[in-house]
Amino acid sequence: MATVVERERKYSGDEGFRLPDLIGCGGVATTSDATALDLDAVYWDTADLRLARSGYALRRRTGGHDAGWHLKVGAVGGARTEHQFPAGPEDADPPAELVALFRGASRGRPVAPAARVVTRRRERRLLDAAGRPLAEVAEDDVRAEDLVGGERQTWHEIEVELVDGDEALLDAVDDRLLEAGARTVPVSKSHRALGGRLAATRPAPADPAAAPVVDYLTAQRDTLIGHHAGALGGDEDAVHDMRVAVRRLRSTLRTFRGLWDRAESESVRAELRWLGGQLGPVRDVQVMAARLADAVHAEPDELVLGPVPARFAERFAADLATALDGLRAALGSDRYTDLLRRLDALVEGPTARAVRPRWVNRRVRRAVTRFDDRLDRALAGGEDDTALHEARKAGKQARYAVEVRRPRAKLVDRFKDLQDALGAHQDSVVTREVLREQALRAYADGENTFTYGLLHARQAAVADRAGPALARARDRARRRKVRRWLTG
């Protein structure tokens, strides 16, 4: 299976639209002759179109240079990851490797042919002065059919996809096309083909007062599902973003408890905690491995005594393999897909009660006050490690609550600064314990432990510096001008 990152933009034009001259756009010196291609793609989805609704597109395509099964993940207009798998003549269903990647998006339900898109393509390459391909421009005449609803459509579309060029090239081509009368297309061909049925799947609008909470939950649910494929492969950014989405979901369900059935929302929170427990070990190992590798690299060679880098590499490689096995088992389980279905029911179904904006604001203030109290107690107690860690968790909950109400408020940035300071302290605590354990292993093996002690001392100094930074961040977060709106 091949995996590529696709960066493309789509456009449409009125009848008679002609592709303008693109020479001079972002280093384009010439264009290749046009190549004609006939592409025939059948898109697969669940009965309720969960793949399309989650930003996934699964197709089997014939024609072109990459015929076979394709799974695209991501929104049109940004970087999309495409997983490609060759298809044999007897293949009736998508391969198991792809099914695992979209299991979260499908909620574990079966997929079947949903739409057919037939494209007559004229493709040109944009070349630089050395003949290097910067991008491909395709003019597509498209015929599409919803294989369930029966709706048929035809349209003309232009695709610009980067090869060796950069975003500046896309921007320059964008300007040229828009000047010539083209219009940006915000959806993929499969979304357009399924447009009628997709519109019918949109949930009813939430109660206006509760809408910010529901919208926030929905966005985090979508983030979680959007990073499923990357996390399954151990991608660091995907694991991190998926873990943060789980935290935000758990925190929001707690802060605004009462909007949903209490027993069900608490049960979903417990299941989200389980999922976070599978993501956490993977991310923690990835972060710790990078942190200690950087710390060793920063020391002069004469202070690195013994096989310290090799020992770290051995330990973290083994720990990461174990953690990834656990995560993959979780993401392939019925427990995981059942959790996603229950999340769907919460964010897409009616809330258990009607609320007023004042109720939402009051919950936000309560989360902020809880953080203030936890932090004050932790600092009054002499910066106890456990108390500071509990304050850090309360700080995350407060920040997420503020994001629901005012995502661009300055208070969000102030809370991020506070979290950074609290995080630096907590990271030093965890890192010192790892170094202590590793030093004991080295001692038992008869190896020199000097470097482990040195790194331990460096981390203790980090914790000492965190105190003043924390006090400054706290004072900035409590200025009246960044909190005035909380009393409204």
Tab-separated table of C-alpha atoms in Angstrom:
chain	number	residue	atom	x	y	z
A	1	MET	CA	0.000	0.000	0.000
A	2	ALA	CA	1.333	3.433	-0.968
A	3	THR	CA	0.558	6.606	0.974
A	4	VAL	CA	0.891	10.077	-0.527
A	5	VAL	CA	0.008	13.580	0.613
A	6	GLU	CA	-2.153	15.345	-1.936
A	7	ARG	CA	-2.272	19.143	-2.081
A	8	GLU	CA	-4.770	20.351	-4.625
A	9	ARG	CA	-7.402	22.989	-5.279
A	10	LYS	CA	-10.574	22.685	-7.316
A	11	TYR	CA	-12.426	25.197	-9.482
A	12	SER	CA	-15.438	25.467	-11.745
A	13	GLY	CA	-16.331	27.924	-14.491
A	14	ASP	CA	-19.350	29.015	-16.462
A	15	GLU	CA	-20.028	27.506	-19.868
A	16	GLY	CA	-17.362	28.687	-22.261
A	17	PHE	CA	-14.704	29.147	-19.547
A	18	ARG	CA	-11.193	28.758	-20.945
A	19	LEU	CA	-8.087	27.885	-18.959
A	20	PRO	CA	-5.872	31.003	-18.892
A	21	ASP	CA	-2.154	31.047	-19.623
A	22	LEU	CA	-0.413	29.982	-16.400
A	23	ILE	CA	3.174	30.729	-17.447
A	24	GLY	CA	4.799	33.027	-14.908
A	25	CYS	CA	2.793	31.718	-11.961
A	26	GLY	CA	5.178	30.751	-9.171
A	27	GLY	CA	8.112	29.883	-11.403
A	28	VAL	CA	6.150	28.191	-14.196
A	29	ALA	CA	8.185	28.521	-17.391
A	30	THR	CA	6.257	26.248	-19.738
A	31	THR	CA	3.539	23.624	-19.869
A	32	SER	CA	3.485	20.117	-21.270
A	33	ASP	CA	1.159	18.939	-23.996
A	34	ALA	CA	-2.270	17.764	-22.831
A	35	THR	CA	-2.808	14.084	-22.088
A	36	ALA	CA	-6.330	12.619	-22.312
A	37	LEU	CA	-7.470	10.153	-19.656
A	38	ASP	CA	-10.739	8.300	-19.055
A	39	LEU	CA	-11.377	7.663	-15.359
A	40	ASP	CA	-14.198	5.588	-13.906
A	41	ALA	CA	-14.570	5.607	-10.112
A	42	VAL	CA	-17.106	3.907	-7.861
A	43	TYR	CA	-17.264	5.463	-4.398
A	44	TRP	CA	-18.190	3.299	-1.434
A	45	ASP	CA	-19.804	4.390	1.808
A	46	THR	CA	-22.065	3.277	4.632
A	47	ALA	CA	-25.824	3.490	4.259
A	48	ASP	CA	-25.835	6.764	6.218
A	49	LEU	CA	-22.758	8.131	4.361
A	50	ARG	CA	-20.535	8.227	7.428
A	51	LEU	CA	-17.339	8.220	5.384
A	52	ALA	CA	-18.277	11.297	3.384
A	53	ARG	CA	-19.607	13.030	6.489
A	54	SER	CA	-16.291	12.360	8.255
A	55	GLY	CA	-14.047	13.707	5.490
A	56	TYR	CA	-13.151	10.296	4.047
A	57	ALA	CA	-13.576	9.137	0.443
A	58	LEU	CA	-13.208	5.466	-0.539
A	59	ARG	CA	-13.189	4.574	-4.213
A	60	ARG	CA	-12.189	1.926	-6.688
A	61	ARG	CA	-11.016	3.558	-9.888
A	62	THR	CA	-10.049	2.286	-13.299
A	63	GLY	CA	-8.055	4.304	-15.796
A	64	GLY	CA	-5.182	6.669	-15.186
A	65	HIS	CA	-1.751	5.943	-13.769
A	66	ASP	CA	-2.890	4.925	-10.275
A	67	ALA	CA	-5.883	2.644	-10.842
A	68	GLY	CA	-7.029	0.643	-7.832
A	69	TRP	CA	-8.481	1.282	-4.388
A	70	HIS	CA	-7.972	4.773	-2.951
A	71	LEU	CA	-8.826	6.122	0.486
A	72	LYS	CA	-8.609	9.908	0.868
A	73	VAL	CA	-8.620	11.538	4.284
A	74	GLY	CA	-9.048	15.286	4.772
A	75	ALA	CA	-10.937	18.257	3.416
A	76	VAL	CA	-10.696	19.664	-0.106
A	77	GLY	CA	-8.423	22.688	-0.296
A	78	GLY	CA	-5.899	21.456	2.266
A	79	ALA	CA	-3.386	18.646	2.466
A	80	ARG	CA	-5.183	15.311	2.052
A	81	THR	CA	-3.636	11.941	2.743
A	82	GLU	CA	-4.314	9.330	0.083
A	83	HIS	CA	-3.785	5.635	0.703
A	84	GLN	CA	-3.499	3.639	-2.532
A	85	PHE	CA	-3.911	-0.102	-2.896
A	86	PRO	CA	-3.783	-2.061	-6.158
A	87	ALA	CA	-6.973	-3.890	-7.131
A	88	GLY	CA	-7.132	-7.231	-8.868
A	89	PRO	CA	-9.877	-8.154	-11.347
A	90	GLU	CA	-11.568	-10.416	-8.804
A	91	ASP	CA	-11.557	-7.951	-5.902
A	92	ALA	CA	-15.171	-7.450	-4.874
A	93	ASP	CA	-14.609	-5.556	-1.617
A	94	PRO	CA	-12.057	-3.083	-0.294
A	95	PRO	CA	-8.906	-4.680	1.122
A	96	ALA	CA	-8.644	-5.269	4.859
A	97	GLU	CA	-5.749	-2.796	5.121
A	98	LEU	CA	-8.014	0.026	3.956
A	99	VAL	CA	-10.973	-1.136	6.040
A	100	ALA	CA	-8.830	-0.773	9.168
A	101	LEU	CA	-7.977	2.813	8.199
A	102	PHE	CA	-11.605	3.927	7.833
A	103	ARG	CA	-13.053	1.822	10.647
A	104	GLY	CA	-13.537	4.891	12.814
A	105	ALA	CA	-15.232	6.874	10.058
A	106	SER	CA	-17.561	3.992	9.187
A	107	ARG	CA	-18.226	3.277	12.890
A	108	GLY	CA	-17.482	-0.350	12.010
A	109	ARG	CA	-20.467	-0.600	9.691
A	110	PRO	CA	-20.284	-2.232	6.232
A	111	VAL	CA	-19.691	-0.164	3.108
A	112	ALA	CA	-21.204	-0.580	-0.346
A	113	PRO	CA	-21.173	1.269	-3.694
A	114	ALA	CA	-22.737	4.708	-3.183
A	115	ALA	CA	-21.860	6.792	-6.251
A	116	ARG	CA	-20.190	6.502	-9.644
A	117	VAL	CA	-18.125	9.312	-11.139
A	118	VAL	CA	-16.935	9.106	-14.748
A	119	THR	CA	-14.377	11.693	-15.815
A	120	ARG	CA	-12.953	12.672	-19.175
A	121	ARG	CA	-9.688	14.383	-18.189
A	122	ARG	CA	-7.250	16.610	-20.081
A	123	GLU	CA	-4.091	16.879	-18.025
A	124	ARG	CA	-1.102	19.198	-18.372
A	125	ARG	CA	2.019	19.628	-16.295
A	126	LEU	CA	3.346	23.024	-15.238
A	127	LEU	CA	7.151	22.973	-15.616
A	128	ASP	CA	9.938	25.197	-14.380
A	129	ALA	CA	12.849	26.376	-16.543
A	130	ALA	CA	14.718	23.114	-15.939
A	131	GLY	CA	11.734	21.023	-16.994
A	132	ARG	CA	10.930	19.988	-13.445
A	133	PRO	CA	7.179	19.359	-12.896
A	134	LEU	CA	5.786	21.824	-10.378
A	135	ALA	CA	2.098	20.952	-10.610
A	136	GLU	CA	-0.542	19.213	-12.684
A	137	VAL	CA	-3.594	20.988	-14.064
A	138	ALA	CA	-6.541	18.832	-15.054
A	139	GLU	CA	-9.663	19.923	-16.929
A	140	ASP	CA	-12.410	17.425	-16.136
A	141	ASP	CA	-15.761	16.792	-17.797
A	142	VAL	CA	-17.634	14.890	-15.114
A	143	ARG	CA	-20.697	12.638	-15.131
A	144	ALA	CA	-21.889	11.489	-11.724
A	145	GLU	CA	-24.668	9.241	-10.461
A	146	ASP	CA	-25.894	8.563	-6.953
A	147	LEU	CA	-26.210	4.763	-7.082
A	148	VAL	CA	-28.804	4.715	-4.306
A	149	GLY	CA	-30.804	7.902	-4.806
A	150	GLY	CA	-30.532	7.857	-8.599
A	151	GLU	CA	-29.648	11.562	-8.966
A	152	ARG	CA	-27.454	12.340	-11.994
A	153	GLN	CA	-25.299	15.394	-12.624
A	154	THR	CA	-22.749	16.693	-15.107
A	155	TRP	CA	-20.259	19.507	-14.645
A	156	HIS	CA	-16.895	20.884	-15.691
A	157	GLU	CA	-14.126	21.103	-13.110
A	158	ILE	CA	-10.490	22.177	-12.915
A	159	GLU	CA	-8.010	20.584	-10.522
A	160	VAL	CA	-4.571	21.980	-9.704
A	161	GLU	CA	-2.362	19.540	-7.787
A	162	LEU	CA	1.180	20.167	-6.586
A	163	VAL	CA	4.007	17.881	-7.675
A	164	ASP	CA	7.307	19.576	-6.706
A	165	GLY	CA	5.912	23.064	-6.318
A	166	ASP	CA	4.855	24.863	-3.153
A	167	GLU	CA	1.851	26.704	-1.719
A	168	ALA	CA	3.052	29.967	-3.303
A	169	LEU	CA	2.587	28.355	-6.709
A	170	LEU	CA	-0.950	27.296	-5.785
A	171	ASP	CA	-1.696	30.838	-4.638
A	172	ALA	CA	-0.366	32.328	-7.880
A	173	VAL	CA	-2.395	29.908	-10.011
A	174	ASP	CA	-5.415	30.624	-7.828
A	175	ASP	CA	-5.143	34.353	-8.533
A	176	ARG	CA	-4.835	33.739	-12.274
A	177	LEU	CA	-7.831	31.394	-12.398
A	178	LEU	CA	-10.068	33.654	-10.333
A	179	GLU	CA	-9.182	36.619	-12.542
A	180	ALA	CA	-10.259	34.534	-15.544
A	181	GLY	CA	-13.663	33.893	-13.981
A	182	ALA	CA	-13.181	30.537	-12.256
A	183	ARG	CA	-14.822	29.855	-8.895
A	184	THR	CA	-13.409	27.864	-6.006
A	185	VAL	CA	-15.082	24.482	-5.459
A	186	PRO	CA	-15.173	23.579	-1.752
A	187	VAL	CA	-16.166	19.910	-2.111
A	188	SER	CA	-14.862	16.785	-3.802
A	189	LYS	CA	-16.475	15.049	-6.773
A	190	SER	CA	-17.880	12.340	-4.518
A	191	HIS	CA	-19.453	14.923	-2.185
A	192	ARG	CA	-21.040	16.656	-5.137
A	193	ALA	CA	-22.355	13.361	-6.484
A	194	LEU	CA	-23.884	12.539	-3.088
A	195	GLY	CA	-25.001	16.096	-2.326
A	196	GLY	CA	-28.718	15.391	-2.094
A	197	ARG	CA	-28.393	12.504	0.323
A	198	LEU	CA	-25.697	14.264	2.343
A	199	ALA	CA	-27.993	17.237	2.876
A	200	ALA	CA	-30.663	14.879	4.222
A	201	THR	CA	-28.253	13.492	6.841
A	202	ARG	CA	-27.536	16.843	8.481
A	203	PRO	CA	-28.731	16.827	12.088
A	204	ALA	CA	-31.362	19.296	13.223
A	205	PRO	CA	-29.907	22.561	14.590
A	206	ALA	CA	-29.223	22.512	18.305
A	207	ASP	CA	-31.004	24.777	20.750
A	208	PRO	CA	-29.396	28.225	20.155
A	209	ALA	CA	-28.093	28.573	23.703
A	210	ALA	CA	-26.578	25.088	23.655
A	211	ALA	CA	-25.264	25.358	20.075
A	212	PRO	CA	-21.739	26.541	21.026
A	213	VAL	CA	-21.318	23.499	23.267
A	214	VAL	CA	-22.717	21.072	20.701
A	215	ASP	CA	-20.649	22.607	17.905
A	216	TYR	CA	-17.487	22.299	19.995
A	217	LEU	CA	-18.211	18.669	20.798
A	218	THR	CA	-18.947	17.958	17.145
A	219	ALA	CA	-15.646	19.510	16.050
A	220	GLN	CA	-13.713	17.400	18.566
A	221	ARG	CA	-15.553	14.244	17.523
A	222	ASP	CA	-14.654	14.993	13.912
A	223	THR	CA	-11.021	15.675	14.844
A	224	LEU	CA	-10.824	12.354	16.640
A	225	ILE	CA	-12.172	10.448	13.649
A	226	GLY	CA	-10.118	12.454	11.165
A	227	HIS	CA	-6.881	11.320	12.819
A	228	HIS	CA	-7.847	7.649	13.153
A	229	ALA	CA	-5.859	6.488	10.125
A	230	GLY	CA	-2.744	8.453	11.087
A	231	ALA	CA	-2.844	7.293	14.702
A	232	LEU	CA	-3.185	3.696	13.568
A	233	GLY	CA	0.132	4.108	11.787
A	234	GLY	CA	1.763	5.762	14.799
A	235	ASP	CA	2.021	9.241	13.238
A	236	GLU	CA	3.098	11.538	16.083
A	237	ASP	CA	0.919	14.500	15.122
A	238	ALA	CA	-2.126	12.278	14.611
A	239	VAL	CA	-1.683	10.573	17.995
A	240	HIS	CA	-1.240	13.949	19.686
A	241	ASP	CA	-4.269	15.559	18.019
A	242	MET	CA	-6.450	12.538	18.660
A	243	ARG	CA	-5.440	12.516	22.325
A	244	VAL	CA	-6.176	16.229	22.709
A	245	ALA	CA	-9.581	15.739	21.071
A	246	VAL	CA	-10.369	13.023	23.624
A	247	ARG	CA	-9.380	15.375	26.447
A	248	ARG	CA	-11.549	18.152	25.079
A	249	LEU	CA	-14.510	15.814	24.699
A	250	ARG	CA	-14.196	14.515	28.260
A	251	SER	CA	-13.720	17.990	29.669
A	252	THR	CA	-16.688	19.485	27.810
A	253	LEU	CA	-19.022	16.676	28.831
A	254	ARG	CA	-18.016	17.319	32.437
A	255	THR	CA	-18.173	21.118	32.383
A	256	PHE	CA	-21.590	21.184	30.712
A	257	ARG	CA	-23.064	18.087	32.323
A	258	GLY	CA	-26.803	18.478	32.463
A	259	LEU	CA	-27.212	19.117	28.750
A	260	TRP	CA	-27.481	15.364	28.188
A	261	ASP	CA	-28.743	12.395	30.098
A	262	ARG	CA	-26.391	12.266	33.072
A	263	ALA	CA	-25.884	8.513	33.161
A	264	GLU	CA	-25.158	8.290	29.440
A	265	SER	CA	-22.804	11.275	29.290
A	266	GLU	CA	-20.835	9.982	32.281
A	267	SER	CA	-20.625	6.546	30.712
A	268	VAL	CA	-19.315	8.072	27.469
A	269	ARG	CA	-16.769	10.063	29.489
A	270	ALA	CA	-15.564	6.830	31.056
A	271	GLU	CA	-15.146	5.248	27.637
A	272	LEU	CA	-13.279	8.326	26.405
A	273	ARG	CA	-10.969	7.935	29.374
A	274	TRP	CA	-10.318	4.361	28.259
A	275	LEU	CA	-9.484	5.557	24.743
A	276	GLY	CA	-7.215	8.262	26.119
A	277	GLY	CA	-5.486	5.559	28.131
A	278	GLN	CA	-4.592	3.797	24.884
A	279	LEU	CA	-3.343	6.958	23.176
A	280	GLY	CA	-1.417	8.268	26.194
A	281	PRO	CA	1.350	5.649	26.375
A	282	VAL	CA	2.126	6.038	22.668
A	283	ARG	CA	2.354	9.812	22.838
A	284	ASP	CA	4.242	9.819	26.151
A	285	VAL	CA	6.926	7.510	24.768
A	286	GLN	CA	7.237	9.566	21.585
A	287	VAL	CA	7.644	12.791	23.559
A	288	MET	CA	10.040	11.348	26.120
A	289	ALA	CA	12.219	9.711	23.450
A	290	ALA	CA	12.568	13.016	21.597
A	291	ARG	CA	13.159	15.012	24.783
A	292	LEU	CA	15.953	12.786	26.086
A	293	ALA	CA	17.551	12.402	22.657
A	294	ASP	CA	17.730	16.203	22.420
A	295	ALA	CA	19.030	16.460	25.998
A	296	VAL	CA	21.869	14.009	25.345
A	297	HIS	CA	22.716	15.689	22.044
A	298	ALA	CA	22.996	19.057	23.830
A	299	GLU	CA	25.725	17.786	26.171
A	300	PRO	CA	29.425	17.918	25.210
A	301	ASP	CA	30.769	14.551	24.102
A	302	GLU	CA	33.076	14.367	27.120
A	303	LEU	CA	30.069	14.440	29.457
A	304	VAL	CA	28.240	11.572	27.757
A	305	LEU	CA	29.827	8.564	29.456
A	306	GLY	CA	28.748	5.101	28.466
A	307	PRO	CA	26.208	3.932	25.882
A	308	VAL	CA	23.541	6.408	26.979
A	309	PRO	CA	21.996	7.186	23.545
A	310	ALA	CA	21.843	3.497	22.653
A	311	ARG	CA	20.183	2.588	25.937
A	312	PHE	CA	17.529	5.264	25.479
A	313	ALA	CA	16.907	4.126	21.897
A	314	GLU	CA	16.537	0.481	22.982
A	315	ARG	CA	14.169	1.288	25.807
A	316	PHE	CA	11.902	3.627	23.916
A	317	ALA	CA	11.753	1.455	20.802
A	318	ALA	CA	10.494	-1.445	22.920
A	319	ASP	CA	8.087	0.753	24.882
A	320	LEU	CA	6.716	2.313	21.707
A	321	ALA	CA	6.153	-1.055	20.039
A	322	THR	CA	4.191	-2.275	23.054
A	323	ALA	CA	2.152	0.920	23.272
A	324	LEU	CA	1.350	0.883	19.547
A	325	ASP	CA	0.182	-2.730	19.753
A	326	GLY	CA	-2.250	-1.694	22.486
A	327	LEU	CA	-3.492	1.323	20.539
A	328	ARG	CA	-4.044	-0.649	17.342
A	329	ALA	CA	-5.966	-3.308	19.228
A	330	ALA	CA	-8.161	-0.589	20.754
A	331	LEU	CA	-8.822	1.152	17.422
A	332	GLY	CA	-9.779	-2.178	15.881
A	333	SER	CA	-12.183	-3.113	18.661
A	334	ASP	CA	-15.967	-3.070	18.857
A	335	ARG	CA	-15.626	-1.057	22.065
A	336	TYR	CA	-14.107	1.805	20.075
A	337	THR	CA	-16.751	1.875	17.361
A	338	ASP	CA	-19.500	1.601	19.977
A	339	LEU	CA	-18.026	4.673	21.682
A	340	LEU	CA	-18.119	6.601	18.399
A	341	ARG	CA	-21.749	5.697	17.810
A	342	ARG	CA	-22.659	6.886	21.290
A	343	LEU	CA	-20.781	10.129	20.661
A	344	ASP	CA	-22.801	10.553	17.476
A	345	ALA	CA	-26.003	10.160	19.452
A	346	LEU	CA	-24.923	12.863	21.906
A	347	VAL	CA	-23.796	15.473	19.384
A	348	GLU	CA	-26.439	14.819	16.725
A	349	GLY	CA	-29.450	14.071	18.878
A	350	PRO	CA	-31.547	16.459	20.966
A	351	THR	CA	-30.194	17.700	24.269
A	352	ALA	CA	-31.924	16.543	27.426
A	353	ARG	CA	-32.897	20.056	28.464
A	354	ALA	CA	-33.296	23.555	27.105
A	355	VAL	CA	-30.883	26.097	28.563
A	356	ARG	CA	-30.264	29.810	28.433
A	357	PRO	CA	-26.974	31.491	27.492
A	358	ARG	CA	-26.600	32.468	31.137
A	359	TRP	CA	-26.416	28.768	32.072
A	360	VAL	CA	-23.525	28.178	29.648
A	361	ASN	CA	-21.697	31.299	30.877
A	362	ARG	CA	-22.128	30.221	34.470
A	363	ARG	CA	-20.548	26.829	33.715
A	364	VAL	CA	-17.587	28.521	32.059
A	365	ARG	CA	-17.061	30.795	35.069
A	366	ARG	CA	-17.258	27.807	37.391
A	367	ALA	CA	-14.479	26.016	35.472
A	368	VAL	CA	-12.282	29.135	35.571
A	369	THR	CA	-12.870	29.623	39.309
A	370	ARG	CA	-12.024	25.974	39.984
A	371	PHE	CA	-8.719	26.413	38.184
A	372	ASP	CA	-7.918	29.603	40.088
A	373	ASP	CA	-8.566	27.861	43.409
A	374	ARG	CA	-6.534	24.746	42.521
A	375	LEU	CA	-3.596	26.830	41.349
A	376	ASP	CA	-3.633	29.104	44.413
A	377	ARG	CA	-3.673	26.103	46.745
A	378	ALA	CA	-0.844	24.432	44.845
A	379	LEU	CA	1.340	27.536	45.006
A	380	ALA	CA	0.492	28.187	48.654
A	381	GLY	CA	1.563	24.632	49.472
A	382	GLY	CA	5.118	25.178	48.295
A	383	GLU	CA	4.660	24.049	44.676
A	384	ASP	CA	3.905	20.440	45.551
A	385	ASP	CA	4.295	18.268	42.433
A	386	THR	CA	0.969	16.463	42.813
A	387	ALA	CA	-0.966	19.648	43.560
A	388	LEU	CA	0.567	21.420	40.558
A	389	HIS	CA	-0.345	18.493	38.318
A	390	GLU	CA	-3.951	18.631	39.532
A	391	ALA	CA	-3.967	22.385	38.897
A	392	ARG	CA	-2.682	21.734	35.387
A	393	LYS	CA	-5.599	19.397	34.677
A	394	ALA	CA	-8.063	21.964	36.029
A	395	GLY	CA	-6.381	24.553	33.804
A	396	LYS	CA	-6.997	22.473	30.712
A	397	GLN	CA	-10.649	22.118	31.627
A	398	ALA	CA	-10.946	25.877	32.145
A	399	ARG	CA	-9.259	26.608	28.833
A	400	TYR	CA	-11.532	24.227	26.937
A	401	ALA	CA	-14.580	25.768	28.593
A	402	VAL	CA	-13.475	29.240	27.509
A	403	GLU	CA	-12.889	27.932	23.974
A	404	VAL	CA	-16.537	26.841	23.846
A	405	ARG	CA	-17.775	30.289	24.754
A	406	ARG	CA	-15.127	32.475	23.096
A	407	PRO	CA	-12.552	30.501	21.098
A	408	ARG	CA	-10.514	33.610	20.206
A	409	ALA	CA	-10.563	35.240	23.632
A	410	LYS	CA	-7.244	36.474	25.009
A	411	LEU	CA	-7.939	34.370	28.064
A	412	VAL	CA	-7.428	31.247	25.932
A	413	ASP	CA	-3.899	32.424	25.129
A	414	ARG	CA	-3.242	33.290	28.770
A	415	PHE	CA	-4.349	29.829	29.839
A	416	LYS	CA	-2.067	28.300	27.191
A	417	ASP	CA	0.855	30.182	28.748
A	418	LEU	CA	-0.127	28.896	32.178
A	419	GLN	CA	-0.334	25.354	30.839
A	420	ASP	CA	3.114	25.700	29.299
A	421	ALA	CA	4.566	26.729	32.646
A	422	LEU	CA	2.746	23.976	34.529
A	423	GLY	CA	3.677	21.520	31.785
A	424	ALA	CA	7.373	22.386	32.022
A	425	HIS	CA	7.261	21.557	35.720
A	426	GLN	CA	5.349	18.296	35.225
A	427	ASP	CA	7.597	17.249	32.339
A	428	SER	CA	10.635	17.703	34.557
A	429	VAL	CA	9.035	15.533	37.245
A	430	VAL	CA	8.286	12.699	34.813
A	431	THR	CA	11.645	12.996	33.054
A	432	ARG	CA	13.567	12.828	36.330
A	433	GLU	CA	11.772	9.613	37.246
A	434	VAL	CA	12.621	8.065	33.858
A	435	LEU	CA	16.259	9.082	34.300
A	436	ARG	CA	16.334	7.594	37.783
A	437	GLU	CA	14.950	4.289	36.505
A	438	GLN	CA	17.410	4.238	33.619
A	439	ALA	CA	20.315	5.002	35.946
A	440	LEU	CA	19.371	2.059	38.147
A	441	ARG	CA	19.304	-0.209	35.100
A	442	ALA	CA	22.693	1.066	33.986
A	443	TYR	CA	24.153	0.566	37.467
A	444	ALA	CA	22.838	-3.000	37.568
A	445	ASP	CA	24.524	-3.632	34.197
A	446	GLY	CA	27.832	-2.211	35.414
A	447	GLU	CA	27.636	0.903	33.216
A	448	ASN	CA	28.666	4.453	34.050
A	449	THR	CA	25.711	6.426	35.489
A	450	PHE	CA	27.301	9.901	35.488
A	451	THR	CA	25.359	11.224	32.496
A	452	TYR	CA	22.012	10.147	33.930
A	453	GLY	CA	22.763	12.090	37.103
A	454	LEU	CA	23.825	15.112	35.087
A	455	LEU	CA	20.604	15.067	33.038
A	456	HIS	CA	18.612	14.635	36.252
A	457	ALA	CA	20.188	17.791	37.639
A	458	ARG	CA	19.406	19.670	34.429
A	459	GLN	CA	15.747	18.688	34.764
A	460	ALA	CA	15.669	19.784	38.402
A	461	ALA	CA	16.895	23.181	37.247
A	462	VAL	CA	14.049	23.308	34.712
A	463	ALA	CA	11.577	22.795	37.564
A	464	ASP	CA	13.224	25.575	39.567
A	465	ARG	CA	12.884	27.986	36.651
A	466	ALA	CA	9.246	27.035	36.125
A	467	GLY	CA	8.163	28.658	39.392
A	468	PRO	CA	8.769	32.318	38.453
A	469	ALA	CA	7.415	31.744	34.931
A	470	LEU	CA	4.269	30.254	36.443
A	471	ALA	CA	3.736	33.247	38.725
A	472	ARG	CA	4.083	35.668	35.810
A	473	ALA	CA	1.687	33.655	33.648
A	474	ARG	CA	-0.853	33.502	36.492
A	475	ASP	CA	-0.787	37.274	36.964
A	476	ARG	CA	-1.281	37.892	33.232
A	477	ALA	CA	-4.213	35.470	33.129
A	478	ARG	CA	-5.959	37.320	35.961
A	479	ARG	CA	-5.853	40.796	34.533
A	480	ARG	CA	-9.288	42.361	34.454
A	481	LYS	CA	-9.204	43.207	30.761
A	482	VAL	CA	-8.896	39.548	29.722
A	483	ARG	CA	-11.662	38.397	32.097
A	484	ARG	CA	-14.161	41.212	31.893
A	485	TRP	CA	-16.452	39.278	29.542
A	486	LEU	CA	-16.792	36.438	32.077
A	487	THR	CA	-19.073	38.568	34.241
A	488	GLY	CA	-21.404	39.429	31.354
